[in-house]
PDB file of C-alpha atoms (C1' of nucleotides) in Angstrom:
ATOM      1  CA  MET I   1       2.903   0.008   8.177  1.00 98.00           C
ATOM      2  CA  LYS I   2       4.799   2.919   6.732  1.00 98.00           C
ATOM      3  CA  VAL I   3       8.607   2.681   6.739  1.00 98.00           C
ATOM      4  CA  ALA I   4      10.688   5.616   5.509  1.00 98.00           C
ATOM      5  CA  THR I   5      14.352   6.250   4.803  1.00 98.00           C
ATOM      6  CA  PHE I   6      15.848   9.738   4.955  1.00 98.00           C
ATOM      7  CA  ASN I   7      19.455  10.937   4.695  1.00 97.00           C
ATOM      8  CA  ILE I   8      19.124  14.046   6.838  1.00 97.00           C
ATOM      9  CA  ASN I   9      22.688  15.379   6.355  1.00 97.00           C
ATOM     10  CA  GLY I  10      23.236  16.306  10.002  1.00 97.00           C
ATOM     11  CA  ILE I  11      20.751  16.193  12.877  1.00 97.00           C
ATOM     12  CA  LYS I  12      21.742  19.640  14.162  1.00 96.00           C
ATOM     13  CA  ALA I  13      21.067  21.240  10.805  1.00 96.00           C
ATOM     14  CA  ARG I  14      17.750  19.374  10.430  1.00 97.00           C
ATOM     15  CA  ILE I  15      16.484  20.018  13.953  1.00 96.00           C
ATOM     16  CA  ASN I  16      13.337  21.737  12.607  1.00 96.00           C
ATOM     17  CA  ALA I  17      12.861  20.176   9.184  1.00 97.00           C
ATOM     18  CA  LEU I  18      13.014  16.570  10.415  1.00 97.00           C
ATOM     19  CA  PRO I  19      10.303  16.811  13.139  1.00 97.00           C
ATOM     20  CA  GLN I  20       8.108  18.795  10.758  1.00 97.00           C
ATOM     21  CA  TRP I  21       8.319  16.082   8.116  1.00 97.00           C
ATOM     22  CA  LEU I  22       7.670  13.364  10.738  1.00 98.00           C
ATOM     23  CA  ASP I  23       4.541  15.166  11.942  1.00 97.00           C
ATOM     24  CA  GLU I  24       3.187  15.354   8.405  1.00 97.00           C
ATOM     25  CA  ALA I  25       4.298  12.025   6.946  1.00 98.00           C
ATOM     26  CA  GLN I  26       3.695  10.022  10.140  1.00 98.00           C
ATOM     27  CA  PRO I  27       5.943   7.063   9.314  1.00 98.00           C
ATOM     28  CA  ASP I  28       5.757   4.189  11.778  1.00 98.00           C
ATOM     29  CA  VAL I  29       9.471   3.617  11.258  1.00 98.00           C
ATOM     30  CA  ALA I  30      12.088   6.091  10.017  1.00 98.00           C
ATOM     31  CA  LEU I  31      15.589   4.974   9.050  1.00 98.00           C
ATOM     32  CA  LEU I  32      17.939   7.944   9.193  1.00 98.00           C
ATOM     33  CA  GLN I  33      21.395   8.360   7.677  1.00 98.00           C
ATOM     34  CA  GLU I  34      24.168  10.909   8.174  1.00 97.00           C
ATOM     35  CA  ILE I  35      23.030  11.945  11.627  1.00 97.00           C
ATOM     36  CA  LYS I  36      26.613  13.270  12.074  1.00 96.00           C
ATOM     37  CA  SER I  37      26.319  12.977  15.829  1.00 96.00           C
ATOM     38  CA  VAL I  38      27.595  10.815  18.641  1.00 96.00           C
ATOM     39  CA  ASP I  39      24.859   8.825  20.416  1.00 97.00           C
ATOM     40  CA  GLU I  40      25.011  10.990  23.562  1.00 96.00           C
ATOM     41  CA  ALA I  41      24.417  14.197  21.609  1.00 96.00           C
ATOM     42  CA  PHE I  42      21.456  12.942  19.553  1.00 96.00           C
ATOM     43  CA  PRO I  43      18.330  14.898  20.592  1.00 97.00           C
ATOM     44  CA  ARG I  44      16.273  11.785  21.310  1.00 97.00           C
ATOM     45  CA  GLU I  45      13.617  13.581  23.429  1.00 97.00           C
ATOM     46  CA  ILE I  46      12.307  15.419  20.364  1.00 97.00           C
ATOM     47  CA  PHE I  47      11.362  12.056  18.881  1.00 97.00           C
ATOM     48  CA  GLU I  48      10.439  10.247  22.080  1.00 98.00           C
ATOM     49  CA  ASP I  49       7.935  13.050  22.750  1.00 97.00           C
ATOM     50  CA  ARG I  50       6.321  12.082  19.433  1.00 98.00           C
ATOM     51  CA  GLY I  51       6.032   8.452  20.480  1.00 98.00           C
ATOM     52  CA  TYR I  52       9.130   7.071  18.770  1.00 98.00           C
ATOM     53  CA  GLN I  53      11.593   4.638  20.224  1.00 98.00           C
ATOM     54  CA  VAL I  54      15.050   5.945  19.288  1.00 98.00           C
ATOM     55  CA  GLU I  55      18.040   3.743  18.469  1.00 98.00           C
ATOM     56  CA  THR I  56      21.220   5.381  17.211  1.00 97.00           C
ATOM     57  CA  HIS I  57      24.580   4.243  15.916  1.00 97.00           C
ATOM     58  CA  GLY I  58      26.531   7.455  15.683  1.00 97.00           C
ATOM     59  CA  GLN I  59      30.060   8.767  15.435  1.00 96.00           C
ATOM     60  CA  LYS I  60      31.657  12.180  15.643  1.00 95.00           C
ATOM     61  CA  SER I  61      31.246  14.530  12.653  1.00 94.00           C
ATOM     62  CA  PHE I  62      30.537  11.990   9.945  1.00 95.00           C
ATOM     63  CA  ASN I  63      28.169   9.191   8.969  1.00 97.00           C
ATOM     64  CA  GLY I  64      25.883   7.794  11.683  1.00 97.00           C
ATOM     65  CA  VAL I  65      22.548   5.983  11.307  1.00 97.00           C
ATOM     66  CA  ALA I  66      19.432   5.750  13.453  1.00 98.00           C
ATOM     67  CA  ILE I  67      16.042   4.066  13.700  1.00 98.00           C
ATOM     68  CA  LEU I  68      12.932   5.817  14.980  1.00 98.00           C
ATOM     69  CA  SER I  69       9.965   3.506  15.574  1.00 98.00           C
ATOM     70  CA  LYS I  70       6.465   3.870  16.960  1.00 98.00           C
ATOM     71  CA  LEU I  71       6.309   0.077  17.277  1.00 98.00           C
ATOM     72  CA  PRO I  72       8.559  -1.727  19.754  1.00 98.00           C
ATOM     73  CA  LEU I  73      12.031  -2.662  18.509  1.00 98.00           C
ATOM     74  CA  GLU I  74      13.831  -5.826  19.494  1.00 98.00           C
ATOM     75  CA  ASP I  75      17.305  -7.258  18.902  1.00 98.00           C
ATOM     76  CA  VAL I  76      18.958  -3.992  17.875  1.00 98.00           C
ATOM     77  CA  THR I  77      22.429  -4.537  16.434  1.00 98.00           C
ATOM     78  CA  ARG I  78      24.949  -1.955  15.270  1.00 97.00           C
ATOM     79  CA  GLY I  79      27.655  -2.201  12.632  1.00 97.00           C
ATOM     80  CA  LEU I  80      27.912  -4.257   9.448  1.00 97.00           C
ATOM     81  CA  PRO I  81      29.544  -7.635  10.195  1.00 97.00           C
ATOM     82  CA  GLY I  82      32.668  -8.764   8.406  1.00 97.00           C
ATOM     83  CA  ASP I  83      35.374  -6.290   9.415  1.00 96.00           C
ATOM     84  CA  ALA I  84      36.187  -5.706  13.070  1.00 94.00           C
ATOM     85  CA  GLU I  85      38.531  -2.864  12.040  1.00 94.00           C
ATOM     86  CA  ASP I  86      35.779  -0.810  10.377  1.00 96.00           C
ATOM     87  CA  GLU I  87      35.040   2.174  12.628  1.00 94.00           C
ATOM     88  CA  GLN I  88      32.517   3.909  10.386  1.00 96.00           C
ATOM     89  CA  ALA I  89      28.915   3.976  11.643  1.00 97.00           C
ATOM     90  CA  ARG I  90      26.915   2.970   8.578  1.00 97.00           C
ATOM     91  CA  TRP I  91      24.655   0.064   9.549  1.00 98.00           C
ATOM     92  CA  ILE I  92      21.937  -0.632  12.118  1.00 98.00           C
ATOM     93  CA  GLU I  93      19.386  -3.449  12.372  1.00 98.00           C
ATOM     94  CA  ALA I  94      16.304  -4.029  14.479  1.00 98.00           C
ATOM     95  CA  THR I  95      13.163  -6.143  14.461  1.00 98.00           C
ATOM     96  CA  VAL I  96       9.944  -4.120  14.339  1.00 98.00           C
ATOM     97  CA  MET I  97       7.343  -5.889  16.447  1.00 98.00           C
ATOM     98  CA  GLY I  98       4.059  -5.319  14.607  1.00 94.00           C
ATOM     99  CA  ASP I  99       1.433  -7.965  13.775  1.00 93.00           C
ATOM    100  CA  THR I 100       4.146  -9.457  11.601  1.00 95.00           C
ATOM    101  CA  ALA I 101       7.701  -9.037  12.875  1.00 97.00           C
ATOM    102  CA  ILE I 102       9.892  -7.353  10.270  1.00 98.00           C
ATOM    103  CA  ARG I 103      13.664  -7.052  10.424  1.00 98.00           C
ATOM    104  CA  VAL I 104      14.733  -3.613   9.160  1.00 98.00           C
ATOM    105  CA  CYS I 105      18.290  -2.657   8.222  1.00 98.00           C
ATOM    106  CA  GLY I 106      19.256   1.004   7.882  1.00 98.00           C
ATOM    107  CA  LEU I 107      22.362   1.657   5.828  1.00 98.00           C
ATOM    108  CA  TYR I 108      24.602   4.459   4.642  1.00 98.00           C
ATOM    109  CA  LEU I 109      26.719   2.939   1.904  1.00 98.00           C
ATOM    110  CA  PRO I 110      30.118   4.605   1.335  1.00 97.00           C
ATOM    111  CA  ASN I 111      30.216   7.282  -1.370  1.00 97.00           C
ATOM    112  CA  GLY I 112      33.464   5.926  -2.845  1.00 96.00           C
ATOM    113  CA  ASN I 113      34.819   9.040  -4.511  1.00 95.00           C
ATOM    114  CA  PRO I 114      37.383   9.772  -5.707  1.00 94.00           C
ATOM    115  CA  CYS I 115      37.702   6.669  -7.816  1.00 92.00           C
ATOM    116  CA  PRO I 116      39.879   4.857  -8.337  1.00 94.00           C
ATOM    117  CA  GLY I 117      41.416   5.053  -4.883  1.00 93.00           C
ATOM    118  CA  PRO I 118      41.166   3.750  -1.315  1.00 94.00           C
ATOM    119  CA  LYS I 119      37.694   5.182  -0.801  1.00 95.00           C
ATOM    120  CA  TYR I 120      36.413   3.333  -3.847  1.00 96.00           C
ATOM    121  CA  ASP I 121      38.074   0.136  -2.621  1.00 96.00           C
ATOM    122  CA  TYR I 122      36.331   0.628   0.730  1.00 96.00           C
ATOM    123  CA  LYS I 123      32.983   1.079  -1.019  1.00 97.00           C
ATOM    124  CA  LEU I 124      33.352  -2.156  -2.974  1.00 97.00           C
ATOM    125  CA  SER I 125      34.554  -4.161   0.024  1.00 97.00           C
ATOM    126  CA  TRP I 126      31.683  -2.747   2.102  1.00 98.00           C
ATOM    127  CA  MET I 127      29.295  -3.951  -0.600  1.00 98.00           C
ATOM    128  CA  GLU I 128      30.797  -7.439  -0.400  1.00 98.00           C
ATOM    129  CA  ARG I 129      30.097  -7.465   3.330  1.00 98.00           C
ATOM    130  CA  LEU I 130      26.568  -6.198   2.620  1.00 98.00           C
ATOM    131  CA  HIS I 131      26.099  -9.065   0.167  1.00 98.00           C
ATOM    132  CA  ALA I 132      27.200 -11.571   2.812  1.00 98.00           C
ATOM    133  CA  ARG I 133      24.889 -10.110   5.471  1.00 98.00           C
ATOM    134  CA  ALA I 134      21.995 -10.086   2.998  1.00 98.00           C
ATOM    135  CA  GLN I 135      22.556 -13.771   2.236  1.00 98.00           C
ATOM    136  CA  GLU I 136      22.458 -14.595   5.942  1.00 98.00           C
ATOM    137  CA  LEU I 137      19.211 -12.697   6.437  1.00 98.00           C
ATOM    138  CA  LEU I 138      17.617 -14.223   3.320  1.00 98.00           C
ATOM    139  CA  SER I 139      18.268 -17.727   4.586  1.00 98.00           C
ATOM    140  CA  ALA I 140      15.657 -17.159   7.312  1.00 97.00           C
ATOM    141  CA  GLU I 141      13.001 -16.784   4.564  1.00 98.00           C
ATOM    142  CA  GLU I 142      11.230 -14.101   6.558  1.00 98.00           C
ATOM    143  CA  PRO I 143      10.116 -10.577   5.691  1.00 98.00           C
ATOM    144  CA  PHE I 144      12.954  -8.079   5.989  1.00 98.00           C
ATOM    145  CA  LEU I 145      14.140  -4.952   4.241  1.00 98.00           C
ATOM    146  CA  MET I 146      17.369  -3.029   3.758  1.00 98.00           C
ATOM    147  CA  ALA I 147      16.904   0.675   3.124  1.00 98.00           C
ATOM    148  CA  GLY I 148      18.987   3.808   3.081  1.00 98.00           C
ATOM    149  CA  ASP I 149      21.422   5.884   1.084  1.00 98.00           C
ATOM    150  CA  TYR I 150      23.025   3.311  -1.216  1.00 98.00           C
ATOM    151  CA  ASN I 151      25.137   5.914  -3.049  1.00 98.00           C
ATOM    152  CA  ILE I 152      24.363   3.912  -6.207  1.00 98.00           C
ATOM    153  CA  ILE I 153      22.663   5.192  -9.360  1.00 98.00           C
ATOM    154  CA  PRO I 154      21.303   1.812 -10.529  1.00 98.00           C
ATOM    155  CA  GLN I 155      20.686   2.751 -14.175  1.00 97.00           C
ATOM    156  CA  ASP I 156      21.147   5.737 -16.496  1.00 97.00           C
ATOM    157  CA  GLU I 157      17.459   6.584 -16.205  1.00 97.00           C
ATOM    158  CA  ASP I 158      18.056   7.267 -12.500  1.00 97.00           C
ATOM    159  CA  ALA I 159      20.051  10.424 -13.315  1.00 97.00           C
ATOM    160  CA  ARG I 160      19.037  13.597 -15.141  1.00 97.00           C
ATOM    161  CA  SER I 161      22.510  13.775 -16.736  1.00 95.00           C
ATOM    162  CA  PRO I 162      23.896  10.232 -16.753  1.00 96.00           C
ATOM    163  CA  GLU I 163      26.895  11.185 -18.917  1.00 95.00           C
ATOM    164  CA  VAL I 164      28.198  13.375 -16.076  1.00 94.00           C
ATOM    165  CA  TRP I 165      28.210  10.415 -13.665  1.00 96.00           C
ATOM    166  CA  GLN I 166      29.866   7.862 -15.953  1.00 94.00           C
ATOM    167  CA  GLU I 167      33.232   7.905 -14.145  1.00 95.00           C
ATOM    168  CA  ASP I 168      31.761   8.599 -10.702  1.00 96.00           C
ATOM    169  CA  ALA I 169      31.798   6.027  -7.898  1.00 97.00           C
ATOM    170  CA  LEU I 170      27.982   6.238  -7.771  1.00 97.00           C
ATOM    171  CA  ALA I 171      27.627   4.911 -11.316  1.00 97.00           C
ATOM    172  CA  ARG I 172      30.869   3.101 -12.191  1.00 97.00           C
ATOM    173  CA  PRO I 173      30.328  -0.367 -13.678  1.00 96.00           C
ATOM    174  CA  GLU I 174      31.819  -2.081 -10.585  1.00 97.00           C
ATOM    175  CA  SER I 175      29.414  -0.213  -8.285  1.00 97.00           C
ATOM    176  CA  ARG I 176      26.422  -1.035 -10.439  1.00 98.00           C
ATOM    177  CA  ALA I 177      27.494  -4.654 -10.811  1.00 98.00           C
ATOM    178  CA  ALA I 178      27.788  -5.046  -7.036  1.00 98.00           C
ATOM    179  CA  PHE I 179      24.295  -3.594  -6.648  1.00 98.00           C
ATOM    180  CA  ARG I 180      22.953  -5.967  -9.321  1.00 98.00           C
ATOM    181  CA  ARG I 181      24.602  -8.956  -7.643  1.00 98.00           C
ATOM    182  CA  LEU I 182      22.863  -7.947  -4.445  1.00 98.00           C
ATOM    183  CA  MET I 183      19.525  -7.561  -6.222  1.00 98.00           C
ATOM    184  CA  ASN I 184      19.993 -10.930  -7.912  1.00 98.00           C
ATOM    185  CA  LEU I 185      19.925 -12.674  -4.559  1.00 98.00           C
ATOM    186  CA  GLY I 186      16.187 -12.176  -4.856  1.00 98.00           C
ATOM    187  CA  PHE I 187      15.430  -8.656  -3.658  1.00 98.00           C
ATOM    188  CA  THR I 188      12.709  -6.394  -4.965  1.00 98.00           C
ATOM    189  CA  GLU I 189      13.641  -2.746  -5.371  1.00 98.00           C
ATOM    190  CA  ALA I 190      10.432  -1.233  -4.032  1.00 98.00           C
ATOM    191  CA  PHE I 191      10.338   1.978  -6.057  1.00 98.00           C
ATOM    192  CA  ARG I 192      10.895   0.233  -9.404  1.00 98.00           C
ATOM    193  CA  ALA I 193       8.318  -2.414  -8.541  1.00 98.00           C
ATOM    194  CA  ARG I 194       5.713   0.354  -8.693  1.00 98.00           C
ATOM    195  CA  THR I 195       7.067   3.156 -10.893  1.00 98.00           C
ATOM    196  CA  GLN I 196       8.890   3.011 -14.232  1.00 97.00           C
ATOM    197  CA  GLY I 197      10.608   5.635 -16.320  1.00 97.00           C
ATOM    198  CA  PRO I 198      12.982   8.565 -15.858  1.00 97.00           C
ATOM    199  CA  GLU I 199      12.787  11.753 -13.777  1.00 97.00           C
ATOM    200  CA  HIS I 200      12.430  10.190 -10.358  1.00 98.00           C
ATOM    201  CA  TYR I 201      15.197  11.355  -8.033  1.00 97.00           C
ATOM    202  CA  SER I 202      15.962  11.318  -4.315  1.00 98.00           C
ATOM    203  CA  PHE I 203      19.042  13.610  -4.202  1.00 97.00           C
ATOM    204  CA  TRP I 204      19.796  17.018  -5.646  1.00 97.00           C
ATOM    205  CA  ASP I 205      23.200  18.605  -5.010  1.00 96.00           C
ATOM    206  CA  TYR I 206      23.245  21.900  -3.143  1.00 95.00           C
ATOM    207  CA  GLN I 207      25.519  23.276  -5.858  1.00 94.00           C
ATOM    208  CA  ALA I 208      24.991  24.717  -9.289  1.00 93.00           C
ATOM    209  CA  GLY I 209      21.247  25.154  -8.925  1.00 93.00           C
ATOM    210  CA  ALA I 210      20.715  21.401  -9.146  1.00 96.00           C
ATOM    211  CA  TRP I 211      17.298  21.537  -7.484  1.00 96.00           C
ATOM    212  CA  ASN I 212      15.980  24.385  -9.596  1.00 95.00           C
ATOM    213  CA  ARG I 213      17.080  22.562 -12.734  1.00 95.00           C
ATOM    214  CA  ASP I 214      15.799  19.214 -11.442  1.00 96.00           C
ATOM    215  CA  ASN I 215      19.310  17.865 -11.931  1.00 96.00           C
ATOM    216  CA  GLY I 216      18.908  14.937  -9.544  1.00 97.00           C
ATOM    217  CA  ILE I 217      19.860  11.312  -9.037  1.00 97.00           C
ATOM    218  CA  ARG I 218      18.034   8.376  -7.441  1.00 98.00           C
ATOM    219  CA  ILE I 219      20.335   6.814  -4.844  1.00 98.00           C
ATOM    220  CA  ASP I 220      18.088   6.111  -1.826  1.00 98.00           C
ATOM    221  CA  HIS I 221      16.558   2.662  -2.129  1.00 98.00           C
ATOM    222  CA  PHE I 222      14.422   0.023  -0.448  1.00 98.00           C
ATOM    223  CA  LEU I 223      15.420  -3.598  -1.039  1.00 98.00           C
ATOM    224  CA  LEU I 224      12.726  -6.037   0.070  1.00 98.00           C
ATOM    225  CA  SER I 225      13.150  -9.738   0.749  1.00 98.00           C
ATOM    226  CA  PRO I 226      10.693 -11.962  -1.194  1.00 98.00           C
ATOM    227  CA  GLN I 227       8.480 -12.357   1.885  1.00 98.00           C
ATOM    228  CA  CYS I 228       8.546  -8.588   2.408  1.00 98.00           C
ATOM    229  CA  ALA I 229       7.887  -7.811  -1.268  1.00 98.00           C
ATOM    230  CA  ASP I 230       4.660  -9.793  -0.962  1.00 98.00           C
ATOM    231  CA  LEU I 231       3.513  -7.144   1.535  1.00 98.00           C
ATOM    232  CA  LEU I 232       4.342  -4.110  -0.635  1.00 98.00           C
ATOM    233  CA  LEU I 233       1.411  -1.743  -1.170  1.00 98.00           C
ATOM    234  CA  ASP I 234       3.153   1.456  -2.212  1.00 98.00           C
ATOM    235  CA  CYS I 235       6.510   3.220  -2.524  1.00 98.00           C
ATOM    236  CA  GLN I 236       6.879   6.969  -2.992  1.00 98.00           C
ATOM    237  CA  ILE I 237       9.484   9.720  -2.937  1.00 98.00           C
ATOM    238  CA  ASP I 238       8.622  12.844  -0.900  1.00 98.00           C
ATOM    239  CA  LYS I 239      10.165  15.129  -3.522  1.00 97.00           C
ATOM    240  CA  GLU I 240       8.468  18.293  -2.301  1.00 97.00           C
ATOM    241  CA  ILE I 241      10.594  18.265   0.896  1.00 97.00           C
ATOM    242  CA  ARG I 242      13.645  19.326  -1.131  1.00 97.00           C
ATOM    243  CA  GLY I 243      12.098  22.711  -1.904  1.00 96.00           C
ATOM    244  CA  ARG I 244      11.558  23.670   1.716  1.00 96.00           C
ATOM    245  CA  GLU I 245      13.450  25.887   4.143  1.00 94.00           C
ATOM    246  CA  LYS I 246      16.935  24.553   5.000  1.00 95.00           C
ATOM    247  CA  PRO I 247      16.462  21.158   3.367  1.00 96.00           C
ATOM    248  CA  SER I 248      18.737  18.131   3.319  1.00 97.00           C
ATOM    249  CA  ASP I 249      20.199  17.374  -0.105  1.00 97.00           C
ATOM    250  CA  HIS I 250      18.251  14.068   0.048  1.00 98.00           C
ATOM    251  CA  VAL I 251      14.477  13.614   0.393  1.00 97.00           C
ATOM    252  CA  PRO I 252      12.555  10.842   2.194  1.00 98.00           C
ATOM    253  CA  VAL I 253      11.531   7.661   0.382  1.00 98.00           C
ATOM    254  CA  TRP I 254       8.909   5.416   1.961  1.00 98.00           C
ATOM    255  CA  VAL I 255       7.096   2.116   1.570  1.00 98.00           C
ATOM    256  CA  ASP I 256       3.660   1.120   2.770  1.00 98.00           C
ATOM    257  CA  LEU I 257       3.529  -2.547   3.796  1.00 98.00           C
ATOM    258  CA  ALA I 258       0.406  -4.648   4.401  1.00 97.00           C
ATOM    259  CA  VAL I 259       1.253  -5.291   8.029  1.00 94.00           C
TER     260      VAL I 259
ATOM    261  C1'  DA B   1      30.852  18.491 -11.667  1.00 93.26           C
ATOM    262  C1'  DT B   2      30.595  23.224  -9.120  1.00 93.26           C
ATOM    263  C1'  DG B   3      27.146  28.517  -8.568  1.00 93.26           C
ATOM    264  C1'  DT B   4      26.813  24.694  -1.531  1.00 93.26           C
ATOM    265  C1'  DC B   5      26.132  22.875   2.758  1.00 93.26           C
ATOM    266  C1'  DC B   6      27.587  20.533   7.116  1.00 93.26           C
ATOM    267  C1'  DT B   7      30.849  19.651  10.874  1.00 93.26           C
ATOM    268  C1'  DC B   8      34.863  20.513  13.587  1.00 93.26           C
ATOM    269  C1'  DA B   9      39.107  22.834  14.760  1.00 93.26           C
ATOM    270  C1'  DC B  10      43.814  25.230  20.270  1.00 93.26           C
ATOM    271  C1'  DT B  11      36.764  29.958  17.733  1.00 93.26           C
ATOM    272  C1'  DA B  12      35.793  32.778  13.146  1.00 93.26           C
ATOM    273  C1'  DT B  13      38.245  31.118   8.595  1.00 93.26           C
ATOM    274  C1'  DG B  14      39.819  26.772   6.593  1.00 93.26           C
ATOM    275  C1'  DA B  15      39.800  21.822   5.921  1.00 93.26           C
ATOM    276  C1'  DG B  16      37.521  17.658   4.794  1.00 93.26           C
ATOM    277  C1'  DG B  17      33.520  15.268   3.359  1.00 93.26           C
ATOM    278  C1'  DA B  18      29.650  14.901   0.380  1.00 93.26           C
TER     279       DA B  18
END
DNA sequence: ATGTCCTCACTATGAGGA
């Protein structure tokens, strides 16, 4: 089973590029971030026509996550638990009903800039809620994964120019520590389980010729529960997508699971 | 680390977010 994550940076702007990638990559499940659309305006027919079940958790203008799945989805839930006041659409869960049922969580973790400031505080508190939800899910001792735009550069090797990011919310020590605490619950970061070394990125800024200079960062991640990590066959970054017509600033990352 | 892109607003430039 192939599961992908892709921050599309707006469904309207990616109305051609996203279906084209789906047709080529043929993921069984696609976790989308930054759909920037309310649920009613999401063009679900485009994906239903391709055999995907479509579940969205959108909001106007900003954020918004979705799950596309060729396998049936059950128990879809929307919103990260832990703060009834939080209006931002950044979390969606569903159980993918293949031969082995797998709980998938799609997430768009807050950017957190500028830092320090309220946005950084929100990022860190959101990560505490993520930690709590992860603990709950781990206690079931079943295969599950949490994937999406984490807005975290885990280590210096995950940036072309780490010195530039030192004071940024994506790389600040508190951000990295929160990500490590999450990992230390027992997750496997799928990409690093298979590929070591620098020069692997999932985001290149639109500005300053970042793509042409390969000035990227790796911020889109798959965290696998122990039972899910046992199923991991492969994890790759579809880098080539960034060089296409009207691309997102992120590219898809995917895992192949022995399911 | 700004040479851009995306969305929305009391429509066509500016604000806010990344």
